[in-house]
mmCIF file with all atom_site columns, C-alpha atoms in Angstrom:
data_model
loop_
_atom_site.group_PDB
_atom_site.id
_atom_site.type_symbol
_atom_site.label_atom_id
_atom_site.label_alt_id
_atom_site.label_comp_id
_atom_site.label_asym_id
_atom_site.label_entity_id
_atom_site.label_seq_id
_atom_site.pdbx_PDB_ins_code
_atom_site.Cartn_x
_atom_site.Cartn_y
_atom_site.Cartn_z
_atom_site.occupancy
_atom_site.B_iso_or_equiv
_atom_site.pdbx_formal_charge
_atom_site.auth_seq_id
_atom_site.auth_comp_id
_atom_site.auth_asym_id
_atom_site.auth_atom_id
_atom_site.pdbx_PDB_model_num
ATOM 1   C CA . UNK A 1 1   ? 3.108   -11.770 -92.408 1.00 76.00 ? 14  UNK A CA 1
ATOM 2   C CA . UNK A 1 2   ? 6.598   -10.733 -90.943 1.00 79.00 ? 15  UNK A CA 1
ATOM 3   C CA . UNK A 1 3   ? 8.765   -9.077  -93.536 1.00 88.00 ? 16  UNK A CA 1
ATOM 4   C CA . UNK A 1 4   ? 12.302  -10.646 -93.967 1.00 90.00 ? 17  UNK A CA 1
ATOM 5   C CA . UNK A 1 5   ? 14.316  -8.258  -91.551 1.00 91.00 ? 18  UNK A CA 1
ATOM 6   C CA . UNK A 1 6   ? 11.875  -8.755  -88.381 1.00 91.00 ? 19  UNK A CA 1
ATOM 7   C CA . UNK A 1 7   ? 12.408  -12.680 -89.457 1.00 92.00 ? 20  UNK A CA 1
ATOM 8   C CA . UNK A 1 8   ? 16.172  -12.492 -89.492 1.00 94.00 ? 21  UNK A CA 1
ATOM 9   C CA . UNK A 1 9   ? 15.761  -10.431 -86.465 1.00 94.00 ? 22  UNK A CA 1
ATOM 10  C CA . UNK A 1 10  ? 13.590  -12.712 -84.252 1.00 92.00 ? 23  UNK A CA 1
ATOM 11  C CA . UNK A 1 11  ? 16.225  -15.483 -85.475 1.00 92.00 ? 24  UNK A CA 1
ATOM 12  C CA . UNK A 1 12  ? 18.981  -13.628 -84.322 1.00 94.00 ? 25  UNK A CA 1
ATOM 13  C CA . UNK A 1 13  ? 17.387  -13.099 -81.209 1.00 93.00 ? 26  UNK A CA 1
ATOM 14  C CA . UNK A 1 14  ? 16.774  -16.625 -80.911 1.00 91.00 ? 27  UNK A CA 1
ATOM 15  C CA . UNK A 1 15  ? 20.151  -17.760 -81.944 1.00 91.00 ? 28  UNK A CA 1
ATOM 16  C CA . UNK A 1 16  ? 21.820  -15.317 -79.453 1.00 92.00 ? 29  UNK A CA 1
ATOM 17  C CA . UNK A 1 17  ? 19.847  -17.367 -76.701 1.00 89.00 ? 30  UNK A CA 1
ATOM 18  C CA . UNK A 1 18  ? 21.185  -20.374 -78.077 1.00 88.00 ? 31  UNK A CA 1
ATOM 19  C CA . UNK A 1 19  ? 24.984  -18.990 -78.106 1.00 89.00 ? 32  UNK A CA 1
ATOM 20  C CA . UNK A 1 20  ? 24.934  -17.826 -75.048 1.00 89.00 ? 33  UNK A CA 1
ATOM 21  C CA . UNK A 1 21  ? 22.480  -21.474 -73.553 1.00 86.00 ? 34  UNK A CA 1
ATOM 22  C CA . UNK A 1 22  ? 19.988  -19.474 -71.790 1.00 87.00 ? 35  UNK A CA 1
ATOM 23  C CA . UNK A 1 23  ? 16.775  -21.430 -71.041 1.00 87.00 ? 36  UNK A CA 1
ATOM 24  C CA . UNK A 1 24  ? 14.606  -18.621 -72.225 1.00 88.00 ? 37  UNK A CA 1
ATOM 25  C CA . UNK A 1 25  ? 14.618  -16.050 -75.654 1.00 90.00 ? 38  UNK A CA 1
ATOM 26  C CA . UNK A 1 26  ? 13.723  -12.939 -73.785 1.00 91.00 ? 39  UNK A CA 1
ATOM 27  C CA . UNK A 1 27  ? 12.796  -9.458  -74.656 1.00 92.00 ? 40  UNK A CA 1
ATOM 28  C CA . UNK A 1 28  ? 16.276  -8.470  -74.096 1.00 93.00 ? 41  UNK A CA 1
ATOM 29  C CA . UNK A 1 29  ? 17.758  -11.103 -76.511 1.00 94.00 ? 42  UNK A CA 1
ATOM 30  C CA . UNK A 1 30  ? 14.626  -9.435  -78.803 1.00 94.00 ? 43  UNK A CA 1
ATOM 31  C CA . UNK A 1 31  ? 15.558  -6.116  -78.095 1.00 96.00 ? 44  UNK A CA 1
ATOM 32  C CA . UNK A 1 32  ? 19.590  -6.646  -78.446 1.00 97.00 ? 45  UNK A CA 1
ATOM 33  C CA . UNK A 1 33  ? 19.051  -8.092  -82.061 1.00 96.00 ? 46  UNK A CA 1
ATOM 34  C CA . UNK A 1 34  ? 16.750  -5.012  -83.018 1.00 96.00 ? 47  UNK A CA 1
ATOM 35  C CA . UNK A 1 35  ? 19.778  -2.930  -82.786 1.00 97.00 ? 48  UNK A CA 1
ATOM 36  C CA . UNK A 1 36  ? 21.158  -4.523  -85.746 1.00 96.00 ? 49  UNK A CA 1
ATOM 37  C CA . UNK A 1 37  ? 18.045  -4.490  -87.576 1.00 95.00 ? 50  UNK A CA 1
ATOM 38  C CA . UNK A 1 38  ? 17.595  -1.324  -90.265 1.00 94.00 ? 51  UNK A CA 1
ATOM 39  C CA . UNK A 1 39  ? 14.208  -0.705  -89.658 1.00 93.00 ? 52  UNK A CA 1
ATOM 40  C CA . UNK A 1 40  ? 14.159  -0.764  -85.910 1.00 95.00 ? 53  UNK A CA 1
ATOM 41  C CA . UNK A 1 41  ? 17.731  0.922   -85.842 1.00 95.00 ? 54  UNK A CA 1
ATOM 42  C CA . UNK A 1 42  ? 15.890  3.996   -87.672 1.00 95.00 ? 55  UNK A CA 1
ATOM 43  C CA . UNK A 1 43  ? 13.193  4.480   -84.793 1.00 95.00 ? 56  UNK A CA 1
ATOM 44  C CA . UNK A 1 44  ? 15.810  3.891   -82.240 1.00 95.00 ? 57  UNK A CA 1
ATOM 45  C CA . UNK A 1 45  ? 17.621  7.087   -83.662 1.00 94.00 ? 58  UNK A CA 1
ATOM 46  C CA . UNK A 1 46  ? 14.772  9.369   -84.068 1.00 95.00 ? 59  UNK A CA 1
ATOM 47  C CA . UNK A 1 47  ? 13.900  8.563   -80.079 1.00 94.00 ? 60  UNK A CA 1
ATOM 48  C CA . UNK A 1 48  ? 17.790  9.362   -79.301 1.00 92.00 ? 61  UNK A CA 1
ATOM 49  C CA . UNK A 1 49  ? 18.905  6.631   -78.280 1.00 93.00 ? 62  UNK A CA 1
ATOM 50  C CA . UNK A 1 50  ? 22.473  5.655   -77.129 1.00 94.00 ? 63  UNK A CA 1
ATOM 51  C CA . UNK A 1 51  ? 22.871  2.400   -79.595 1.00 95.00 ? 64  UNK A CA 1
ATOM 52  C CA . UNK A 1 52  ? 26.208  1.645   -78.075 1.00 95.00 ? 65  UNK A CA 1
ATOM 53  C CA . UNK A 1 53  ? 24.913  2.126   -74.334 1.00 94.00 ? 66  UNK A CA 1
ATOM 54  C CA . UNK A 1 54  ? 21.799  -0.262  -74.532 1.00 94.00 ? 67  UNK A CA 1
ATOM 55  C CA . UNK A 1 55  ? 23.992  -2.688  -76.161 1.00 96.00 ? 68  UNK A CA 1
ATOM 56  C CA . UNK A 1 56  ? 26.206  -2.803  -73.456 1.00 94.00 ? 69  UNK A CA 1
ATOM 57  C CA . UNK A 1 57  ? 23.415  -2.478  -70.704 1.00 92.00 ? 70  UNK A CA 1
ATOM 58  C CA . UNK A 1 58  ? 21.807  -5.248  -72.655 1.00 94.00 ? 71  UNK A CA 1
ATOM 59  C CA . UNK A 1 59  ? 24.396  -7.597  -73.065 1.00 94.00 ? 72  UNK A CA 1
ATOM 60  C CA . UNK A 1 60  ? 25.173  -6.736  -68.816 1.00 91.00 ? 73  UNK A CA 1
ATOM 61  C CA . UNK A 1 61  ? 21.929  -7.965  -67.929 1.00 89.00 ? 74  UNK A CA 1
ATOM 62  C CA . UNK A 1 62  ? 22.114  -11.002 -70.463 1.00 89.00 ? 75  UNK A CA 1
ATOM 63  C CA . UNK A 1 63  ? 25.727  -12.036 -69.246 1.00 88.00 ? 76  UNK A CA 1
ATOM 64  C CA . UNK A 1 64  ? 24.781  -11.620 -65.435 1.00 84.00 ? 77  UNK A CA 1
ATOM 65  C CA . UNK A 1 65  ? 21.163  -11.896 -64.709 1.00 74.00 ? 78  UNK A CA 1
ATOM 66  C CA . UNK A 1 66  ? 20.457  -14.327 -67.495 1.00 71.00 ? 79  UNK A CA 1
ATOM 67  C CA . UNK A 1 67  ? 23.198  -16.475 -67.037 1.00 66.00 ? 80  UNK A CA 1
ATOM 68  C CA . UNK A 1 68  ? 21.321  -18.346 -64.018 1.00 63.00 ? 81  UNK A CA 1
ATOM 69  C CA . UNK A 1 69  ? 18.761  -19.502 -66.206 1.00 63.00 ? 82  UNK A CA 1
ATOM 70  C CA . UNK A 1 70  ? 20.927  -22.153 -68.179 1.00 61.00 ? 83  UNK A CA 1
ATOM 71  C CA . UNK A 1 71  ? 19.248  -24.072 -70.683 1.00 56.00 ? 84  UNK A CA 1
ATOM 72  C CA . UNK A 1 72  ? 17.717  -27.268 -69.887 1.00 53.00 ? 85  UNK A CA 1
ATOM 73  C CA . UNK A 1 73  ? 17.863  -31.009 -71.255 1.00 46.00 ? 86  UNK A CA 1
ATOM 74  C CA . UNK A 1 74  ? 15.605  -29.684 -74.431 1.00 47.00 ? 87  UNK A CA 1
ATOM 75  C CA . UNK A 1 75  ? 18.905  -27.994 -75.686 1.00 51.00 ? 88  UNK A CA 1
ATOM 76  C CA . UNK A 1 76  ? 17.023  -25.256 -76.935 1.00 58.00 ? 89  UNK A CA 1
ATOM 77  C CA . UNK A 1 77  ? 15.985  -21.908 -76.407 1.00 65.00 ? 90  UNK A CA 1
ATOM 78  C CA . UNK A 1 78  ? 12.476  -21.482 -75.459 1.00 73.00 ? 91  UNK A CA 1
ATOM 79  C CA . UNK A 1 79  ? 10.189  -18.077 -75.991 1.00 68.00 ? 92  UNK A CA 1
ATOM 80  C CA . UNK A 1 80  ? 8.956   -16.800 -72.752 1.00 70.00 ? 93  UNK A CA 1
ATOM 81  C CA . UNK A 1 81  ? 5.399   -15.659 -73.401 1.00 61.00 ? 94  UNK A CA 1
ATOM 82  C CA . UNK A 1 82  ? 5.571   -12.381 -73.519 1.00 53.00 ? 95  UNK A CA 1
ATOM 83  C CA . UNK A 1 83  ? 7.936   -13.637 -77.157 1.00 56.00 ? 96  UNK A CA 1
ATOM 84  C CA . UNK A 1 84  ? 5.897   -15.652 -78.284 1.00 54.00 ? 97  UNK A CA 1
ATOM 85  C CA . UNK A 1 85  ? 4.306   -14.011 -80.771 1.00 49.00 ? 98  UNK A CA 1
ATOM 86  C CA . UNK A 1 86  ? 7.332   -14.674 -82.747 1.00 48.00 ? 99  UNK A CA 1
ATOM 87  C CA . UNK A 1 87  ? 5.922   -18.026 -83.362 1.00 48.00 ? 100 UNK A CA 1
ATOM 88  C CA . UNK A 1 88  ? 2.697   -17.054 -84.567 1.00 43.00 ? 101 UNK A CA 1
ATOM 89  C CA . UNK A 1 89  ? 1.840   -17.796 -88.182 1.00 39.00 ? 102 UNK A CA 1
ATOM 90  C CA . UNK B 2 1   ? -28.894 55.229  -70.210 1.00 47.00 ? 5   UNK B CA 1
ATOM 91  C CA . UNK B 2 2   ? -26.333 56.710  -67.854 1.00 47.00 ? 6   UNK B CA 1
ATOM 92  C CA . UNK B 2 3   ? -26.802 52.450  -67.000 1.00 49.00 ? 7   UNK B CA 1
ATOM 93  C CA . UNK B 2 4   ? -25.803 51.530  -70.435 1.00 52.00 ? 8   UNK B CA 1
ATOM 94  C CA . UNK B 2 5   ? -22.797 53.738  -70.731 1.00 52.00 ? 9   UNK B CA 1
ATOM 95  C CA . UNK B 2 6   ? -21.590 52.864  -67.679 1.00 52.00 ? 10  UNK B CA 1
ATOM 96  C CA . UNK B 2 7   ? -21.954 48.687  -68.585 1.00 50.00 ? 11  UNK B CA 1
ATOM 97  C CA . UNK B 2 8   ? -20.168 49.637  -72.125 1.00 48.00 ? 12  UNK B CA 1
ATOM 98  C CA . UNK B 2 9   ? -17.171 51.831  -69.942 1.00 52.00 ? 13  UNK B CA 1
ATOM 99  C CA . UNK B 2 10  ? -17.277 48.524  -67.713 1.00 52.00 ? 14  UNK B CA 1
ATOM 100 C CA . UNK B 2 11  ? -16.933 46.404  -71.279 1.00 48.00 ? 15  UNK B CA 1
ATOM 101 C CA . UNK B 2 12  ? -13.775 48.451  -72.325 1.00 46.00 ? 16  UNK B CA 1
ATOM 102 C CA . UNK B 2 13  ? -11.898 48.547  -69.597 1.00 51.00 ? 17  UNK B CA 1
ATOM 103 C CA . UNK B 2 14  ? -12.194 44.292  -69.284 1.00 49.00 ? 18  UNK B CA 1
ATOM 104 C CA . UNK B 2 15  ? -10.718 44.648  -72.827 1.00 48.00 ? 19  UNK B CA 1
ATOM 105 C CA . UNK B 2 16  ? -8.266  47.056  -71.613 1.00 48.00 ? 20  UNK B CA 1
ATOM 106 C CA . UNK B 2 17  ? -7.058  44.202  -69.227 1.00 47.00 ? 21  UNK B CA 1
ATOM 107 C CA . UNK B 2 18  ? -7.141  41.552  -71.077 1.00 45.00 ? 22  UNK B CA 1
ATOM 108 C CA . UNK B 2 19  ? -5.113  42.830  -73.972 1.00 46.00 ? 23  UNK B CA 1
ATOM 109 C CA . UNK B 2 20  ? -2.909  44.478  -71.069 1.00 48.00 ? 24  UNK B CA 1
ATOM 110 C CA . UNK B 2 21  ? -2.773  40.481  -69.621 1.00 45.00 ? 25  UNK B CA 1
ATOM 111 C CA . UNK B 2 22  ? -2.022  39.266  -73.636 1.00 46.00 ? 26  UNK B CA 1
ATOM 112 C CA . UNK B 2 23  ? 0.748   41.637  -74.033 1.00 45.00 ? 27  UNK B CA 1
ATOM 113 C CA . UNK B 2 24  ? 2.243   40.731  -70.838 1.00 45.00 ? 28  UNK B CA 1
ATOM 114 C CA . UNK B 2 25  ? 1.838   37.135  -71.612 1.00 45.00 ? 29  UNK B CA 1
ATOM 115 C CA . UNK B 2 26  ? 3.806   37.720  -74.406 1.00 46.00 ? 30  UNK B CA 1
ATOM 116 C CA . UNK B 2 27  ? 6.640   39.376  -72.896 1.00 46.00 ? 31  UNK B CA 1
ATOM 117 C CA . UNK B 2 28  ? 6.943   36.573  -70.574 1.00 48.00 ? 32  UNK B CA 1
ATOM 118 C CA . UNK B 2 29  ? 7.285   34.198  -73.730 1.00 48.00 ? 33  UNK B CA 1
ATOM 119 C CA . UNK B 2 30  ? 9.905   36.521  -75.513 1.00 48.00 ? 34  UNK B CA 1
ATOM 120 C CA . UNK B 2 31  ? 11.805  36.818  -72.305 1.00 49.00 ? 35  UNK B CA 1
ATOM 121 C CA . UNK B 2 32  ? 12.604  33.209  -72.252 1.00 50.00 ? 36  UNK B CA 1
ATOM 122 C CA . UNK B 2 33  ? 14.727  33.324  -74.991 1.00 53.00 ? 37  UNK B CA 1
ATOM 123 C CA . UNK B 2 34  ? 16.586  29.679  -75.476 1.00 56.00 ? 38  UNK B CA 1
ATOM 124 C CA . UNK B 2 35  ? 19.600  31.640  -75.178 1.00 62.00 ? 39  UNK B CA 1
ATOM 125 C CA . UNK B 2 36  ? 18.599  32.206  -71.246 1.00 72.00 ? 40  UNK B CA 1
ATOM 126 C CA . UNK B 2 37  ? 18.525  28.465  -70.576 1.00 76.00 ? 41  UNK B CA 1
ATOM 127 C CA . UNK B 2 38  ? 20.913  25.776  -69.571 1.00 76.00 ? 42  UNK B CA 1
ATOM 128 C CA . UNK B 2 39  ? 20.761  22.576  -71.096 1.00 73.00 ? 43  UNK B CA 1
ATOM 129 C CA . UNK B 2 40  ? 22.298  20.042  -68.595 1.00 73.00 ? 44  UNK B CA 1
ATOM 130 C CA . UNK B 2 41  ? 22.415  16.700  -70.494 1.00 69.00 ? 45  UNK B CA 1
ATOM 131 C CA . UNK B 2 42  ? 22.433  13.825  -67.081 1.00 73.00 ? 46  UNK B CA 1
ATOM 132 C CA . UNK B 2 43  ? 23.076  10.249  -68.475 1.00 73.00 ? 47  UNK B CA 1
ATOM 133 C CA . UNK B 2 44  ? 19.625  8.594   -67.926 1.00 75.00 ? 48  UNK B CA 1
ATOM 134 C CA . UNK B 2 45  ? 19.250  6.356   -64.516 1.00 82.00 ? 49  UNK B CA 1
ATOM 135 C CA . UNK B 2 46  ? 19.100  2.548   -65.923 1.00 80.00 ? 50  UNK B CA 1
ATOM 136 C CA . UNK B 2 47  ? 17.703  -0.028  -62.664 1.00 84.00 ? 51  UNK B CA 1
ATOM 137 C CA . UNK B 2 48  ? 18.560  -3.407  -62.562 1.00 83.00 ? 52  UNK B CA 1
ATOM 138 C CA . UNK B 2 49  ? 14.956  -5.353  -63.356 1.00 85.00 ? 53  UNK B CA 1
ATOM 139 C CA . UNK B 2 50  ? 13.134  -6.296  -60.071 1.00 91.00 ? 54  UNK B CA 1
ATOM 140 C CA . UNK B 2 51  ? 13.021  -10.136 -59.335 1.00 92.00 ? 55  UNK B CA 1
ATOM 141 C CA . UNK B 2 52  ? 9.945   -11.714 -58.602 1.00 95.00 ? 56  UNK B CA 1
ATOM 142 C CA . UNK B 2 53  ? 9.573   -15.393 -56.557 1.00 97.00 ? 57  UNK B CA 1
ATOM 143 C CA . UNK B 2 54  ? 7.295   -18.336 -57.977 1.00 97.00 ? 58  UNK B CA 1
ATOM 144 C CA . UNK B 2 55  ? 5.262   -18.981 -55.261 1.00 98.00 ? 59  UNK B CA 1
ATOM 145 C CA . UNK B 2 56  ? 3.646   -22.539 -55.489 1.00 98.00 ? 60  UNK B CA 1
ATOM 146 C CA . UNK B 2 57  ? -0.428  -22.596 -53.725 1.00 98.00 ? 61  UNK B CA 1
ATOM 147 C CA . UNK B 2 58  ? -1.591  -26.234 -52.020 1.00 97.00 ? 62  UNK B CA 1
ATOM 148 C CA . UNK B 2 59  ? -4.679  -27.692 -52.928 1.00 96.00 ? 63  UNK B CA 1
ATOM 149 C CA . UNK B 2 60  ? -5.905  -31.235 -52.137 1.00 96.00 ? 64  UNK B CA 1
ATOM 150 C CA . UNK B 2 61  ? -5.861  -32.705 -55.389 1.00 97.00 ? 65  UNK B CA 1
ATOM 151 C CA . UNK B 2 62  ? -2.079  -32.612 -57.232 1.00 97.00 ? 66  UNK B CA 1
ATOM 152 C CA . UNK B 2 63  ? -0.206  -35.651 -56.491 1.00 97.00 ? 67  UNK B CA 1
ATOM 153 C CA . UNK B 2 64  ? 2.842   -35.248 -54.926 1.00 96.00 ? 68  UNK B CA 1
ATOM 154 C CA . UNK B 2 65  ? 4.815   -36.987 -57.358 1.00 97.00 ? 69  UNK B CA 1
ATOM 155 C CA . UNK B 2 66  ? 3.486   -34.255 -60.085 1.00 97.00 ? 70  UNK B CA 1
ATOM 156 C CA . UNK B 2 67  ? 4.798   -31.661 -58.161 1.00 97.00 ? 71  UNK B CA 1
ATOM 157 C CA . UNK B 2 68  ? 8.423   -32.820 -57.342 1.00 97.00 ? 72  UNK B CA 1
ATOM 158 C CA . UNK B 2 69  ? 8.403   -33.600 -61.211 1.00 96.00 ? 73  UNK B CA 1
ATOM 159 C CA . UNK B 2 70  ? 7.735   -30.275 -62.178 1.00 96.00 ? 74  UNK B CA 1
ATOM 160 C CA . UNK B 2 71  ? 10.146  -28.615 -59.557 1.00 97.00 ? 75  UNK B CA 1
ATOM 161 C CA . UNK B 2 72  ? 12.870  -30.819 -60.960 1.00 94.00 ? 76  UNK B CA 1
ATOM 162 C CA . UNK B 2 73  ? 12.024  -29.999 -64.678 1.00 92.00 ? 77  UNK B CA 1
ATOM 163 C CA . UNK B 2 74  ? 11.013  -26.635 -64.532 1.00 93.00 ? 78  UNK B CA 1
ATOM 164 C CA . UNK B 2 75  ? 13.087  -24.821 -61.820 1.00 93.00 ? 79  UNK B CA 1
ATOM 165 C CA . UNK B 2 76  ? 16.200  -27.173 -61.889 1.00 91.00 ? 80  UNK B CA 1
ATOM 166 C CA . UNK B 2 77  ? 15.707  -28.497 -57.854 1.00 94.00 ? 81  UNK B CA 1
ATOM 167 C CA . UNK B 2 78  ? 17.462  -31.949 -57.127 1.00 95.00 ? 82  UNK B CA 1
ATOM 168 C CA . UNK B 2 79  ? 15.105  -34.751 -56.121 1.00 96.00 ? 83  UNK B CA 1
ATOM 169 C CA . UNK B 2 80  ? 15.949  -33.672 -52.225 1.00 97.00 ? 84  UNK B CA 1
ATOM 170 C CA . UNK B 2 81  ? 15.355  -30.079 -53.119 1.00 96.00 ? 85  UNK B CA 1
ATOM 171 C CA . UNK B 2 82  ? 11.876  -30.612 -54.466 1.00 97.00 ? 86  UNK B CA 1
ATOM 172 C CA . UNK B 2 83  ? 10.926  -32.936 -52.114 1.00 97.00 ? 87  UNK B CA 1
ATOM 173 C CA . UNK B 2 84  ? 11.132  -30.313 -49.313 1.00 97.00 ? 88  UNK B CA 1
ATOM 174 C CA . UNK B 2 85  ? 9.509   -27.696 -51.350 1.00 97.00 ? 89  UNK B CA 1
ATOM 175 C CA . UNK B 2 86  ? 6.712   -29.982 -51.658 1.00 97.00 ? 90  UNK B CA 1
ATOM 176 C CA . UNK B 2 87  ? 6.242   -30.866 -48.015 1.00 97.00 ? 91  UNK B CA 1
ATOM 177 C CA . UNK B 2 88  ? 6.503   -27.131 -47.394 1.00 97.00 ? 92  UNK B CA 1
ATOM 178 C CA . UNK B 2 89  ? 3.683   -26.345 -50.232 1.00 97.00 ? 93  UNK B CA 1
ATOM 179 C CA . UNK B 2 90  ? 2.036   -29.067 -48.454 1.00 96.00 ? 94  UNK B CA 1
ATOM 180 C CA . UNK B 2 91  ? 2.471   -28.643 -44.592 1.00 96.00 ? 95  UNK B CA 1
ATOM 181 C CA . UNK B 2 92  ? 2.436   -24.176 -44.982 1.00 96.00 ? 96  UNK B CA 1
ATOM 182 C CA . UNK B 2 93  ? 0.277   -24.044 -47.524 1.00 96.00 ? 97  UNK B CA 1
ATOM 183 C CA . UNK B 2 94  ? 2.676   -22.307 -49.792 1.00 97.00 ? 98  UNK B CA 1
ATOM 184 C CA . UNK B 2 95  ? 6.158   -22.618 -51.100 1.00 97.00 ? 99  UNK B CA 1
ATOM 185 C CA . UNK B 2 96  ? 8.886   -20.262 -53.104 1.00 97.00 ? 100 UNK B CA 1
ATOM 186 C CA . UNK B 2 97  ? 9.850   -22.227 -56.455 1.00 97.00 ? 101 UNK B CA 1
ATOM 187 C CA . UNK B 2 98  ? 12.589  -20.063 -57.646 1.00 94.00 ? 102 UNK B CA 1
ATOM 188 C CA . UNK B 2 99  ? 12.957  -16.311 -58.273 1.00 93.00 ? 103 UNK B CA 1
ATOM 189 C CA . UNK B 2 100 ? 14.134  -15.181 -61.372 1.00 91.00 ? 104 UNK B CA 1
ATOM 190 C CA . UNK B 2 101 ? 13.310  -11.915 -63.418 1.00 90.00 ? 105 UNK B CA 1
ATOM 191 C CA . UNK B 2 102 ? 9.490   -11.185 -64.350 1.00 91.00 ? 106 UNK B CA 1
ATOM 192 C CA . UNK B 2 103 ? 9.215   -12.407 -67.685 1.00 90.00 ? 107 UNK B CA 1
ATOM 193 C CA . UNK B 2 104 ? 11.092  -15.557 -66.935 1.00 90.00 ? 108 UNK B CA 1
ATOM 194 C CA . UNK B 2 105 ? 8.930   -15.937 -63.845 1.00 93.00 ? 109 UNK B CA 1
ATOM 195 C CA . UNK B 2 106 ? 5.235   -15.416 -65.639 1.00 93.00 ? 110 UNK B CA 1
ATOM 196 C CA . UNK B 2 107 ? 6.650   -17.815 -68.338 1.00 92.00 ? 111 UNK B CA 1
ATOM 197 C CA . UNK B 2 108 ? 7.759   -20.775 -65.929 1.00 94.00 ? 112 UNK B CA 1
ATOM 198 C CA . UNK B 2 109 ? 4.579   -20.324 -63.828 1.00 96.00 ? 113 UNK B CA 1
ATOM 199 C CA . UNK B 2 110 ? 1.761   -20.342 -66.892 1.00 94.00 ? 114 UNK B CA 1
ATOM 200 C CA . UNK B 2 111 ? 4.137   -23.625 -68.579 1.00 94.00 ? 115 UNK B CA 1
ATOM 201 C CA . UNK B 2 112 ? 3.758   -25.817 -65.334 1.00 96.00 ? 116 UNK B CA 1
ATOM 202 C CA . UNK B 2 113 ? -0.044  -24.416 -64.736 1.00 97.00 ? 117 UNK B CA 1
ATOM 203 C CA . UNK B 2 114 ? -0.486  -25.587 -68.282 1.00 96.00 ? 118 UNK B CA 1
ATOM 204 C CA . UNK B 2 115 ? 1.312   -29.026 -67.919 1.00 96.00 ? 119 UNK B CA 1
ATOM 205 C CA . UNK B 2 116 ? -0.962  -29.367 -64.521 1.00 97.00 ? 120 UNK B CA 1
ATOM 206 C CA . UNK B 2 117 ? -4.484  -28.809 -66.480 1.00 97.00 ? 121 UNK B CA 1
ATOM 207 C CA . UNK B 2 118 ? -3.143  -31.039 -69.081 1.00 97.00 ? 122 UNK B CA 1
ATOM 208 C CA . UNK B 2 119 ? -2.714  -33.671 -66.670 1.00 97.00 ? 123 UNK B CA 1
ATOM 209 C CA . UNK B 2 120 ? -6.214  -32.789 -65.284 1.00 97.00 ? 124 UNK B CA 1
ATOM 210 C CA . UNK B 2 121 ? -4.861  -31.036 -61.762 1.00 97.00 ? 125 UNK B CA 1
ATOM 211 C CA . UNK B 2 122 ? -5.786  -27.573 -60.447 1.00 98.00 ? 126 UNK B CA 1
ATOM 212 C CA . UNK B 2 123 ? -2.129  -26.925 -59.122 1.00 98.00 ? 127 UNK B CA 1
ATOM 213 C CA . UNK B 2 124 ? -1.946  -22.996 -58.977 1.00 98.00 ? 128 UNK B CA 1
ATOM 214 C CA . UNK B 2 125 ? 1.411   -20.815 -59.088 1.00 98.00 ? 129 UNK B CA 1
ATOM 215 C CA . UNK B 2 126 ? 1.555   -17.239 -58.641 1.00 97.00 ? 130 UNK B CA 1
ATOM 216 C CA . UNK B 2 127 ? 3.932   -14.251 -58.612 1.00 97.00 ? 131 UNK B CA 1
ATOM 217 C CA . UNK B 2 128 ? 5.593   -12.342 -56.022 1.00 97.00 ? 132 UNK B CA 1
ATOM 218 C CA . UNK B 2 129 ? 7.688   -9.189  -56.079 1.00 96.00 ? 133 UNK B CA 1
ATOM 219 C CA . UNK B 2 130 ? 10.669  -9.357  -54.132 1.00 89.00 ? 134 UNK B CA 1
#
């Protein structure tokens, strides 16, 4: 069972897909939403990490590389499979 | 016994040199003091993800209609587009879909190999690093 902040996060990730109509909810729309997520924000501190960098890196990649794959007539963001675990029960 | 006290003289002086070769060992650790090193903090190196091409295998059995569907619906071609993708797939033997990053690339290969067995065809797709 996924506890209620990994849920809001996966949403997020999902809805950030949506926003921004890429075809595909990737790991960098995953990994993007777990830097506003408490528990994931905790490990990402004790490893050092730049929070602000990787955001901006992220949303880089998302805004250039990821922009090519627009959604398509389904309207919605799709898991690729390495995400889709999120829809597991 | 002149033997055996030579063997034990033998014995003391290995001690000798390996306490000798502790305490050194030791001095080499207390001379690195942190104070004695420089810390350069370098901004880590970030690469832009490698791309990867969709490569599309013929076989004798996928209609040709399936396949210009699936290039249309999965890697946005127009109907002219697919077509000659098809007739390369089909005349070459293989043909570049799209190329996009990996996980985009695994995930539009293993949807329209899973479409394919659902519609009974062995059509095959594959991945290619740029």
């Amino acid at each position: 069972m996924l506890s209620q902040e990994l849920e809001e996060t996966l949403k997020r990730a999902m809805g950030l897909a949506a926003k921004k109509g890429h075809e595909y909810a990737t790991l960098e729309h995953l990994l993007f939403a777990l830097t506003e997520d408490n528990d994931a924000l905790e490990v990402l501190s004790a490893c050092n990490a730049d929070i602000d960098d990787l955001r901006q890196n992220l949303m880089l990649h998302m805004n250039n590389r990821l922009r090519r794959y627009r959604m398509n007539a389904l309207k919605h963001a799709q898991l690729t499979v390495f995400s889709e675990f999120c829809n597991a029960p | 016994m002149e033997t055996h006290h030579n063997i034990m003289q033998q014995l003391c002086h290995h001690d000798a040199v390996l306490s000798q070769t502790r305490m050194s060992s030791n001095d080499d650790r207390d001379s690195k003091k942190p104070s004695d090193v420089t810390v350069l903090e370098t901004k880590p190196k970030i690469k832009r993800p490698s791309l990867y091409k969709v490569i599309m295998l013929n076989d004798d059995f996928t209609p040709m209609e399936f396949v210009i569907h699936v290039l249309q619906l999965y890697f946005r071609k127009s109907q002219d587009e697919a077509t000659q993708i098809m007739l390369h797939v089909h005349q070459r033997g293989v043909g570049v879909c799209g190329l996009y990053t990996y996980e985009v690339a695994e995930t539009k290969a293993s949807q329209v190999m899973d479409l394919a067995r659902k519609n009974q065809h062995p059509l095959q797709l594959q991945l290619e690093k740029e």
